[in-house]
Amino acid sequence: MVASVGRGSNDDVSRYFAITTNQFFRAPSLSNFPYLYYTNFAPCRYGPIAIAVSRNGMKICSTCTHYCYGGYVNELDMNLLAEAVSESPWNVVLVENFTLEELIGRIVNVLREYRETEKPIVGINKAWGRNRLSFLYADLIKRLCSQGVGVVDATEVLVDVFDKSFEEELPIIRWISDTASKALQAVEEVLRPGIRECEVAAIVDKVLDENGIVDRWFTTMVVSGPRTATPHAKTSARRISPGDPVVVDLGPMWMGYDGCIAYTFIVGQNEYWQRVLEDVVEAIRTGLEYVKPGIPVRILDEAPRKFLQSRGYLDYPHLTGHPIGGFYKPVIAGFIEYKLEPGMVFAYEPAVYLPGKGGVRVEPHILITSHGHQILTEYHRRLFN
């Protein structure tokens, strides 16, 4: 079987092998390719792109691609390929002249190498997360089918493997959370009337970069004043005014492990927005009372929404929370049926948005422990102790 992941620890890979060989297919298969590495720009960083599983073992591959100009690979490309090979713990497969035909050829070669039955199988990942199949790969799937490759739904297998963290991965999540907290602290120290949103975003990125987190899974968002009424607006050059709410939302990512934290600062004195901020914090506290193993996830969505509605606010138009670290669970929404389990990590983001006025969003990182939960982002911890 061949399946893609955005990152993976040794335990991730071992569990994947055990599940696929014992519970899933007895033939090779392939899921989507979420990351393609262009040697013109950067080497492989985020871990395996494909895992080929057979009865006799596994072959783990990253993919390093480039465009072939004039029919040859230039020296720069080859140097970057060498760097990719040296940095990646996996086998690196070079895809020259990146075209659909070339990519299909490479995939089919991997499938045939591990072929145990007459018909290889392509397993498709349809779950939550950045590794799910994109419609952009529809042509790829069609062409593989024309090569005699079968297509099945591999979502359940992948979710079983990547639903939550292992102990060896928690220090990474904690480090990302601590670093993001440092970035919020840096914002608190410099935030003042007259500074521009883009300048604040630069401070956030500087702290993350200097601490070794140079990647983002979304561009740092700093939004102020009435613009905060839009849930996920883009940073602008707007100058921050006295009394403004300022939403700072950052998405640090390291080796495929991501975070998503937010806080709303009130610049100077503004009793109205301070009261809204306190209500959002209280809504989060209300939800946290239920956060422990065995609790249905939907309760974590229902509790803060009901609290904020009781205070007269409009319902917020997004999930109450989502997994971090690149994992698949838990998605905090009213339509989710599963329960919380130890090891799950997620961002929790009840919010208030007032059209034409502004908004408040606070988003800590939460870890489900064996007996309850822990707030991983130190900057938020002081709010709930």
CSV table of C-alpha atoms in Angstrom, one decimal:
chain,number,residue,atom,x,y,z
A,1,MET,CA,0.0,0.0,0.0
A,2,VAL,CA,1.2,3.5,-0.7
A,3,ALA,CA,-0.3,6.4,1.3
A,4,SER,CA,0.7,10.0,1.8
A,5,VAL,CA,1.2,11.9,5.1
A,6,GLY,CA,2.3,15.4,5.9
A,7,ARG,CA,4.6,14.3,8.7
A,8,GLY,CA,5.1,11.2,10.7
A,9,SER,CA,6.9,9.9,13.8
A,10,ASN,CA,8.4,6.4,14.0
A,11,ASP,CA,5.3,5.3,15.9
A,12,ASP,CA,3.0,6.8,13.3
A,13,VAL,CA,4.7,4.8,10.6
A,14,SER,CA,4.7,1.6,12.7
A,15,ARG,CA,1.0,1.9,13.5
A,16,TYR,CA,0.3,2.6,9.9
A,17,PHE,CA,2.1,-0.6,8.8
A,18,ALA,CA,0.3,-2.7,11.4
A,19,ILE,CA,-3.2,-1.4,10.4
A,20,THR,CA,-2.7,-1.6,6.7
A,21,THR,CA,-1.2,-5.1,6.7
A,22,ASN,CA,-3.7,-6.6,9.2
A,23,GLN,CA,-6.9,-4.7,8.6
A,24,PHE,CA,-6.9,-3.2,5.2
A,25,PHE,CA,-5.5,-4.2,1.8
A,26,ARG,CA,-3.3,-7.1,0.8
A,27,ALA,CA,-2.2,-5.1,-2.2
A,28,PRO,CA,-0.3,-1.8,-2.8
A,29,SER,CA,-2.4,1.4,-2.8
A,30,LEU,CA,-1.9,5.1,-3.0
A,31,SER,CA,-3.5,8.1,-1.5
A,32,ASN,CA,-3.2,11.8,-2.4
A,33,PHE,CA,0.0,13.7,-2.7
A,34,PRO,CA,-0.4,16.8,-0.5
A,35,TYR,CA,3.1,18.1,-0.8
A,36,LEU,CA,5.2,18.4,-4.0
A,37,TYR,CA,8.7,19.6,-3.5
A,38,TYR,CA,10.1,21.9,-6.2
A,39,THR,CA,13.9,21.8,-6.3
A,40,ASN,CA,13.9,25.3,-7.7
A,41,PHE,CA,12.7,26.6,-4.4
A,42,ALA,CA,13.2,24.3,-1.4
A,43,PRO,CA,14.3,20.8,-0.4
A,44,CYS,CA,12.1,18.1,1.2
A,45,ARG,CA,11.3,19.1,4.8
A,46,TYR,CA,8.0,17.8,6.1
A,47,GLY,CA,8.5,14.1,6.2
A,48,PRO,CA,7.3,11.2,4.0
A,49,ILE,CA,5.0,11.9,1.1
A,50,ALA,CA,4.3,8.2,0.5
A,51,ILE,CA,4.5,4.9,2.3
A,52,ALA,CA,4.6,1.8,0.3
A,53,VAL,CA,3.5,-1.2,2.3
A,54,SER,CA,3.7,-4.9,1.3
A,55,ARG,CA,3.7,-8.1,3.3
A,56,ASN,CA,7.4,-8.0,3.5
A,57,GLY,CA,7.9,-4.4,4.8
A,58,MET,CA,7.7,-0.8,3.9
A,59,LYS,CA,9.4,1.7,1.6
A,60,ILE,CA,9.0,5.4,2.6
A,61,CYS,CA,9.4,8.0,-0.1
A,62,SER,CA,9.5,11.8,-0.4
A,63,THR,CA,9.0,13.4,-3.7
A,64,CYS,CA,11.4,16.0,-5.1
A,65,THR,CA,10.1,17.7,-8.3
A,66,HIS,CA,11.3,20.4,-10.7
A,67,TYR,CA,10.5,21.8,-14.1
A,68,CYS,CA,12.9,20.7,-16.7
A,69,TYR,CA,13.8,23.7,-18.9
A,70,GLY,CA,15.3,22.9,-22.3
A,71,GLY,CA,15.3,19.2,-21.6
A,72,TYR,CA,18.0,19.1,-19.0
A,73,VAL,CA,18.4,19.3,-15.2
A,74,ASN,CA,20.5,22.3,-14.3
A,75,GLU,CA,23.3,22.4,-11.7
A,76,LEU,CA,21.2,24.3,-9.2
A,77,ASP,CA,18.4,21.7,-9.3
A,78,MET,CA,20.8,18.9,-8.8
A,79,ASN,CA,22.4,20.7,-5.8
A,80,LEU,CA,19.0,21.1,-4.2
A,81,LEU,CA,18.2,17.5,-4.9
A,82,ALA,CA,21.3,16.5,-3.0
A,83,GLU,CA,20.2,18.8,-0.2
A,84,ALA,CA,16.8,17.1,-0.2
A,85,VAL,CA,18.3,13.7,0.0
A,86,SER,CA,20.6,14.7,2.9
A,87,GLU,CA,17.8,16.3,4.9
A,88,SER,CA,15.0,13.8,4.4
A,89,PRO,CA,15.0,10.6,6.5
A,90,TRP,CA,13.0,9.0,3.6
A,91,ASN,CA,13.8,7.8,0.2
A,92,VAL,CA,13.6,10.8,-2.3
A,93,VAL,CA,12.1,10.2,-5.7
A,94,LEU,CA,13.0,12.9,-8.3
A,95,VAL,CA,10.2,13.7,-10.7
A,96,GLU,CA,11.8,15.4,-13.7
A,97,ASN,CA,9.8,17.6,-16.1
A,98,PHE,CA,6.8,17.8,-13.8
A,99,THR,CA,3.8,16.7,-15.9
A,100,LEU,CA,0.8,14.5,-15.3
A,101,GLU,CA,2.4,11.7,-17.4
A,102,GLU,CA,5.7,11.9,-15.5
A,103,LEU,CA,4.0,11.8,-12.1
A,104,ILE,CA,1.8,8.9,-13.1
A,105,GLY,CA,4.8,7.0,-14.4
A,106,ARG,CA,6.6,7.5,-11.0
A,107,ILE,CA,3.5,6.4,-9.1
A,108,VAL,CA,2.9,3.3,-11.2
A,109,ASN,CA,6.6,2.3,-10.8
A,110,VAL,CA,6.3,2.4,-7.0
A,111,LEU,CA,3.0,0.4,-7.2
A,112,ARG,CA,4.5,-2.2,-9.5
A,113,GLU,CA,7.6,-2.6,-7.3
A,114,TYR,CA,5.4,-3.6,-4.4
A,115,ARG,CA,2.7,-5.4,-6.4
A,116,GLU,CA,1.4,-8.4,-4.7
A,117,THR,CA,-1.8,-8.9,-6.7
A,118,GLU,CA,-2.9,-8.4,-10.2
A,119,LYS,CA,-4.5,-5.1,-9.5
A,120,PRO,CA,-2.8,-2.4,-7.4
A,121,ILE,CA,-5.2,-0.2,-5.3
A,122,VAL,CA,-5.3,3.5,-4.8
A,123,GLY,CA,-6.6,4.5,-1.4
A,124,ILE,CA,-8.1,8.0,-1.2
A,125,ASN,CA,-8.0,10.2,1.9
A,126,LYS,CA,-11.2,12.2,2.3
A,127,ALA,CA,-10.7,13.2,6.0
A,128,TRP,CA,-10.2,16.6,7.7
A,129,GLY,CA,-6.8,18.1,7.3
A,130,ARG,CA,-4.4,19.4,4.7
A,131,ASN,CA,-3.7,15.9,3.5
A,132,ARG,CA,-7.1,15.3,2.1
A,133,LEU,CA,-7.6,14.8,-1.6
A,134,SER,CA,-7.9,17.9,-3.7
A,135,PHE,CA,-10.1,18.1,-6.8
A,136,LEU,CA,-6.9,19.1,-8.6
A,137,TYR,CA,-5.9,15.5,-8.5
A,138,ALA,CA,-9.1,14.2,-10.2
A,139,ASP,CA,-7.2,13.8,-13.5
A,140,LEU,CA,-4.4,12.0,-11.8
A,141,ILE,CA,-6.9,9.5,-10.3
A,142,LYS,CA,-8.6,9.0,-13.7
A,143,ARG,CA,-5.3,8.3,-15.4
A,144,LEU,CA,-4.2,5.9,-12.8
A,145,CYS,CA,-7.5,4.0,-13.2
A,146,SER,CA,-6.8,3.8,-16.9
A,147,GLN,CA,-3.6,2.1,-16.0
A,148,GLY,CA,-5.5,-0.7,-14.3
A,149,VAL,CA,-5.2,0.7,-10.8
A,150,GLY,CA,-8.3,0.3,-8.4
A,151,VAL,CA,-9.6,3.1,-6.2
A,152,VAL,CA,-11.0,2.7,-2.7
A,153,ASP,CA,-11.7,4.9,0.4
A,154,ALA,CA,-8.7,4.8,2.7
A,155,THR,CA,-10.0,7.5,5.1
A,156,GLU,CA,-10.7,5.2,8.0
A,157,VAL,CA,-7.3,3.7,8.0
A,158,LEU,CA,-5.5,7.1,7.9
A,159,VAL,CA,-7.7,8.5,10.6
A,160,ASP,CA,-6.9,5.5,12.8
A,161,VAL,CA,-3.2,6.3,12.4
A,162,PHE,CA,-3.2,10.1,12.5
A,163,ASP,CA,-6.1,10.9,14.8
A,164,LYS,CA,-4.0,12.0,17.8
A,165,SER,CA,-0.5,12.4,19.0
A,166,PHE,CA,2.0,10.0,20.4
A,167,GLU,CA,4.0,10.7,23.6
A,168,GLU,CA,7.1,11.4,21.5
A,169,GLU,CA,5.3,14.0,19.5
A,170,LEU,CA,3.9,16.0,22.5
A,171,PRO,CA,7.2,17.8,23.2
A,172,ILE,CA,7.0,19.2,19.6
A,173,ILE,CA,3.4,20.4,20.2
A,174,ARG,CA,4.4,21.9,23.5
A,175,TRP,CA,7.4,23.7,22.0
A,176,ILE,CA,5.2,25.2,19.2
A,177,SER,CA,2.7,26.3,21.8
A,178,ASP,CA,5.4,27.9,24.0
A,179,THR,CA,6.9,29.7,21.0
A,180,ALA,CA,3.6,31.0,19.9
A,181,SER,CA,3.0,32.3,23.4
A,182,LYS,CA,6.2,34.2,23.2
A,183,ALA,CA,5.0,35.8,20.0
A,184,LEU,CA,1.8,37.0,21.7
A,185,GLN,CA,3.8,38.3,24.7
A,186,ALA,CA,6.0,40.3,22.3
A,187,VAL,CA,2.9,41.8,20.7
A,188,GLU,CA,1.6,42.8,24.1
A,189,GLU,CA,4.8,44.7,24.8
A,190,VAL,CA,4.8,46.8,21.7
A,191,LEU,CA,1.1,47.2,20.9
A,192,ARG,CA,0.2,50.9,20.9
A,193,PRO,CA,-2.0,53.4,18.9
A,194,GLY,CA,-0.4,54.3,15.6
A,195,ILE,CA,1.4,51.0,14.9
A,196,ARG,CA,0.2,49.3,11.7
A,197,GLU,CA,-1.2,45.8,11.5
A,198,CYS,CA,1.6,44.7,9.2
A,199,GLU,CA,4.2,45.9,11.7
A,200,VAL,CA,2.6,43.8,14.4
A,201,ALA,CA,2.5,40.8,12.1
A,202,ALA,CA,6.2,41.3,11.4
A,203,ILE,CA,6.9,41.1,15.2
A,204,VAL,CA,5.0,37.9,15.4
A,205,ASP,CA,6.9,36.3,12.5
A,206,LYS,CA,10.3,37.6,13.9
A,207,VAL,CA,9.7,35.8,17.2
A,208,LEU,CA,8.7,32.6,15.5
A,209,ASP,CA,11.6,32.7,13.0
A,210,GLU,CA,14.2,33.4,15.7
A,211,ASN,CA,13.0,30.4,17.7
A,212,GLY,CA,13.3,28.1,14.7
A,213,ILE,CA,9.8,28.0,13.4
A,214,VAL,CA,10.1,29.4,9.9
A,215,ASP,CA,7.1,27.9,8.2
A,216,ARG,CA,3.4,28.9,8.6
A,217,TRP,CA,0.3,27.0,7.6
A,218,PHE,CA,-1.4,30.3,7.1
A,219,THR,CA,-0.1,33.9,6.9
A,220,THR,CA,0.0,35.6,10.2
A,221,MET,CA,-3.2,37.6,10.7
A,222,VAL,CA,-3.3,40.9,12.6
A,223,VAL,CA,-6.7,42.7,12.2
A,224,SER,CA,-7.9,45.7,14.1
A,225,GLY,CA,-10.9,47.9,14.7
A,226,PRO,CA,-14.1,47.2,12.7
A,227,ARG,CA,-12.1,44.8,10.5
A,228,THR,CA,-12.2,42.3,13.4
A,229,ALA,CA,-15.8,41.7,12.6
A,230,THR,CA,-14.6,39.5,9.7
A,231,PRO,CA,-13.6,36.1,11.2
A,232,HIS,CA,-10.4,35.6,9.3
A,233,ALA,CA,-9.5,38.8,7.6
A,234,LYS,CA,-6.1,39.5,6.1
A,235,THR,CA,-3.4,41.7,7.7
A,236,SER,CA,-3.4,45.2,6.2
A,237,ALA,CA,-1.5,48.5,6.6
A,238,ARG,CA,-4.2,50.0,8.8
A,239,ARG,CA,-2.9,52.0,11.7
A,240,ILE,CA,-4.3,50.9,15.1
A,241,SER,CA,-6.4,53.4,16.9
A,242,PRO,CA,-7.0,53.9,20.7
A,243,GLY,CA,-9.6,51.5,22.0
A,244,ASP,CA,-9.4,49.1,19.1
A,245,PRO,CA,-9.8,45.4,19.5
A,246,VAL,CA,-6.8,43.8,17.7
A,247,VAL,CA,-7.1,40.1,16.8
A,248,VAL,CA,-3.7,38.3,16.4
A,249,ASP,CA,-4.0,34.9,14.9
A,250,LEU,CA,-0.9,32.8,14.0
A,251,GLY,CA,-0.3,29.4,12.4
A,252,PRO,CA,3.3,28.3,13.2
A,253,MET,CA,4.4,25.0,11.5
A,254,TRP,CA,7.5,23.0,12.0
A,255,MET,CA,8.2,19.8,10.1
A,256,GLY,CA,4.5,19.4,9.3
A,257,TYR,CA,3.4,19.9,12.9
A,258,ASP,CA,1.2,23.0,13.1
A,259,GLY,CA,-0.4,25.2,15.6
A,260,CYS,CA,-3.2,27.8,15.5
A,261,ILE,CA,-3.5,30.3,18.4
A,262,ALA,CA,-5.2,33.6,18.7
A,263,TYR,CA,-5.8,36.4,21.2
A,264,THR,CA,-7.6,39.7,21.1
A,265,PHE,CA,-5.8,42.7,22.6
A,266,ILE,CA,-7.6,45.9,23.6
A,267,VAL,CA,-5.5,48.9,22.9
A,268,GLY,CA,-5.8,51.4,25.8
A,269,GLN,CA,-9.1,51.7,27.7
A,270,ASN,CA,-12.3,50.5,26.1
A,271,GLU,CA,-14.8,49.1,28.6
A,272,TYR,CA,-17.1,47.8,25.9
A,273,TRP,CA,-14.6,45.6,24.2
A,274,GLN,CA,-13.0,44.6,27.5
A,275,ARG,CA,-16.5,43.2,28.5
A,276,VAL,CA,-16.8,41.4,25.2
A,277,LEU,CA,-13.4,39.8,25.7
A,278,GLU,CA,-14.3,38.7,29.2
A,279,ASP,CA,-17.5,37.1,27.8
A,280,VAL,CA,-15.5,35.2,25.2
A,281,VAL,CA,-13.0,34.0,27.9
A,282,GLU,CA,-15.9,32.9,30.1
A,283,ALA,CA,-17.4,31.0,27.1
A,284,ILE,CA,-14.2,29.1,26.7
A,285,ARG,CA,-14.1,28.4,30.4
A,286,THR,CA,-17.6,27.1,30.2
A,287,GLY,CA,-16.6,24.7,27.5
A,288,LEU,CA,-13.4,23.6,29.2
A,289,GLU,CA,-15.4,22.3,32.2
A,290,TYR,CA,-16.4,19.4,29.9
A,291,VAL,CA,-13.0,18.7,28.4
A,292,LYS,CA,-11.9,15.2,29.5
A,293,PRO,CA,-11.8,11.7,28.0
A,294,GLY,CA,-15.1,10.1,27.2
A,295,ILE,CA,-17.1,13.4,26.7
A,296,PRO,CA,-18.9,13.7,23.3
A,297,VAL,CA,-17.1,16.3,21.2
A,298,ARG,CA,-20.3,18.1,20.3
A,299,ILE,CA,-20.7,19.2,23.9
A,300,LEU,CA,-17.6,21.3,23.5
A,301,ASP,CA,-19.3,23.1,20.6
A,302,GLU,CA,-22.7,23.5,22.3
A,303,ALA,CA,-21.6,24.8,25.6
A,304,PRO,CA,-19.8,28.0,24.5
A,305,ARG,CA,-22.3,28.8,21.8
A,306,LYS,CA,-25.2,28.6,24.3
A,307,PHE,CA,-23.3,30.8,26.8
A,308,LEU,CA,-22.6,33.5,24.2
A,309,GLN,CA,-26.2,33.4,22.9
A,310,SER,CA,-27.4,33.8,26.5
A,311,ARG,CA,-25.4,37.1,26.6
A,312,GLY,CA,-27.1,38.3,23.5
A,313,TYR,CA,-24.4,37.7,20.9
A,314,LEU,CA,-24.9,36.4,17.4
A,315,ASP,CA,-23.7,32.8,16.8
A,316,TYR,CA,-20.2,32.7,15.3
A,317,PRO,CA,-19.9,31.2,11.8
A,318,HIS,CA,-17.1,28.7,12.1
A,319,LEU,CA,-16.1,25.6,14.0
A,320,THR,CA,-15.6,25.9,17.8
A,321,GLY,CA,-12.3,24.1,17.5
A,322,HIS,CA,-10.1,21.9,15.3
A,323,PRO,CA,-7.1,19.5,15.6
A,324,ILE,CA,-3.6,20.9,15.6
A,325,GLY,CA,-0.3,19.1,14.9
A,326,GLY,CA,-1.5,17.8,11.6
A,327,PHE,CA,-3.8,15.3,13.3
A,328,TYR,CA,-7.3,14.4,12.2
A,329,LYS,CA,-9.2,14.7,15.5
A,330,PRO,CA,-11.0,16.3,17.2
A,331,VAL,CA,-13.1,18.5,15.0
A,332,ILE,CA,-15.1,20.5,17.5
A,333,ALA,CA,-18.6,20.9,15.9
A,334,GLY,CA,-22.2,20.0,16.7
A,335,PHE,CA,-22.4,17.3,14.0
A,336,ILE,CA,-19.4,15.3,15.4
A,337,GLU,CA,-20.4,12.0,17.0
A,338,TYR,CA,-17.1,10.7,18.5
A,339,LYS,CA,-15.8,11.3,22.0
A,340,LEU,CA,-12.6,12.9,23.4
A,341,GLU,CA,-9.6,10.6,23.9
A,342,PRO,CA,-6.3,11.1,25.8
A,343,GLY,CA,-3.6,12.4,23.4
A,344,MET,CA,-5.9,14.5,21.3
A,345,VAL,CA,-4.7,18.1,20.8
A,346,PHE,CA,-6.8,20.9,19.4
A,347,ALA,CA,-7.3,24.7,19.1
A,348,TYR,CA,-10.4,26.0,20.9
A,349,GLU,CA,-11.9,29.2,19.4
A,350,PRO,CA,-15.3,30.4,20.5
A,351,ALA,CA,-15.7,34.0,19.3
A,352,VAL,CA,-17.9,37.0,19.0
A,353,TYR,CA,-18.4,39.0,15.8
A,354,LEU,CA,-20.4,42.2,15.6
A,355,PRO,CA,-21.0,43.4,12.0
A,356,GLY,CA,-19.8,46.9,11.5
A,357,LYS,CA,-18.3,47.1,15.0
A,358,GLY,CA,-15.6,44.5,15.5
A,359,GLY,CA,-15.0,41.1,17.0
A,360,VAL,CA,-13.1,39.1,19.6
A,361,ARG,CA,-11.5,35.7,19.2
A,362,VAL,CA,-9.3,33.8,21.8
A,363,GLU,CA,-7.8,30.5,20.7
A,364,PRO,CA,-5.7,28.4,23.1
A,365,HIS,CA,-4.1,25.0,22.4
A,366,ILE,CA,-5.7,22.2,24.5
A,367,LEU,CA,-4.3,18.7,25.3
A,368,ILE,CA,-6.6,15.9,26.4
A,369,THR,CA,-4.9,14.1,29.4
A,370,SER,CA,-5.8,10.8,31.0
A,371,HIS,CA,-8.0,12.5,33.6
A,372,GLY,CA,-8.8,15.9,32.1
A,373,HIS,CA,-7.1,18.5,30.0
A,374,GLN,CA,-4.1,20.9,29.9
A,375,ILE,CA,-3.9,24.3,28.3
A,376,LEU,CA,-0.6,24.2,26.3
A,377,THR,CA,-0.3,27.9,25.4
A,378,GLU,CA,1.2,29.6,28.4
A,379,TYR,CA,-0.1,33.0,27.3
A,380,HIS,CA,-3.7,31.7,27.6
A,381,ARG,CA,-3.1,29.7,30.8
A,382,ARG,CA,-3.3,32.7,33.0
A,383,LEU,CA,-6.8,33.5,31.8
A,384,PHE,CA,-8.2,30.2,33.1
A,385,ASN,CA,-6.3,29.5,36.3
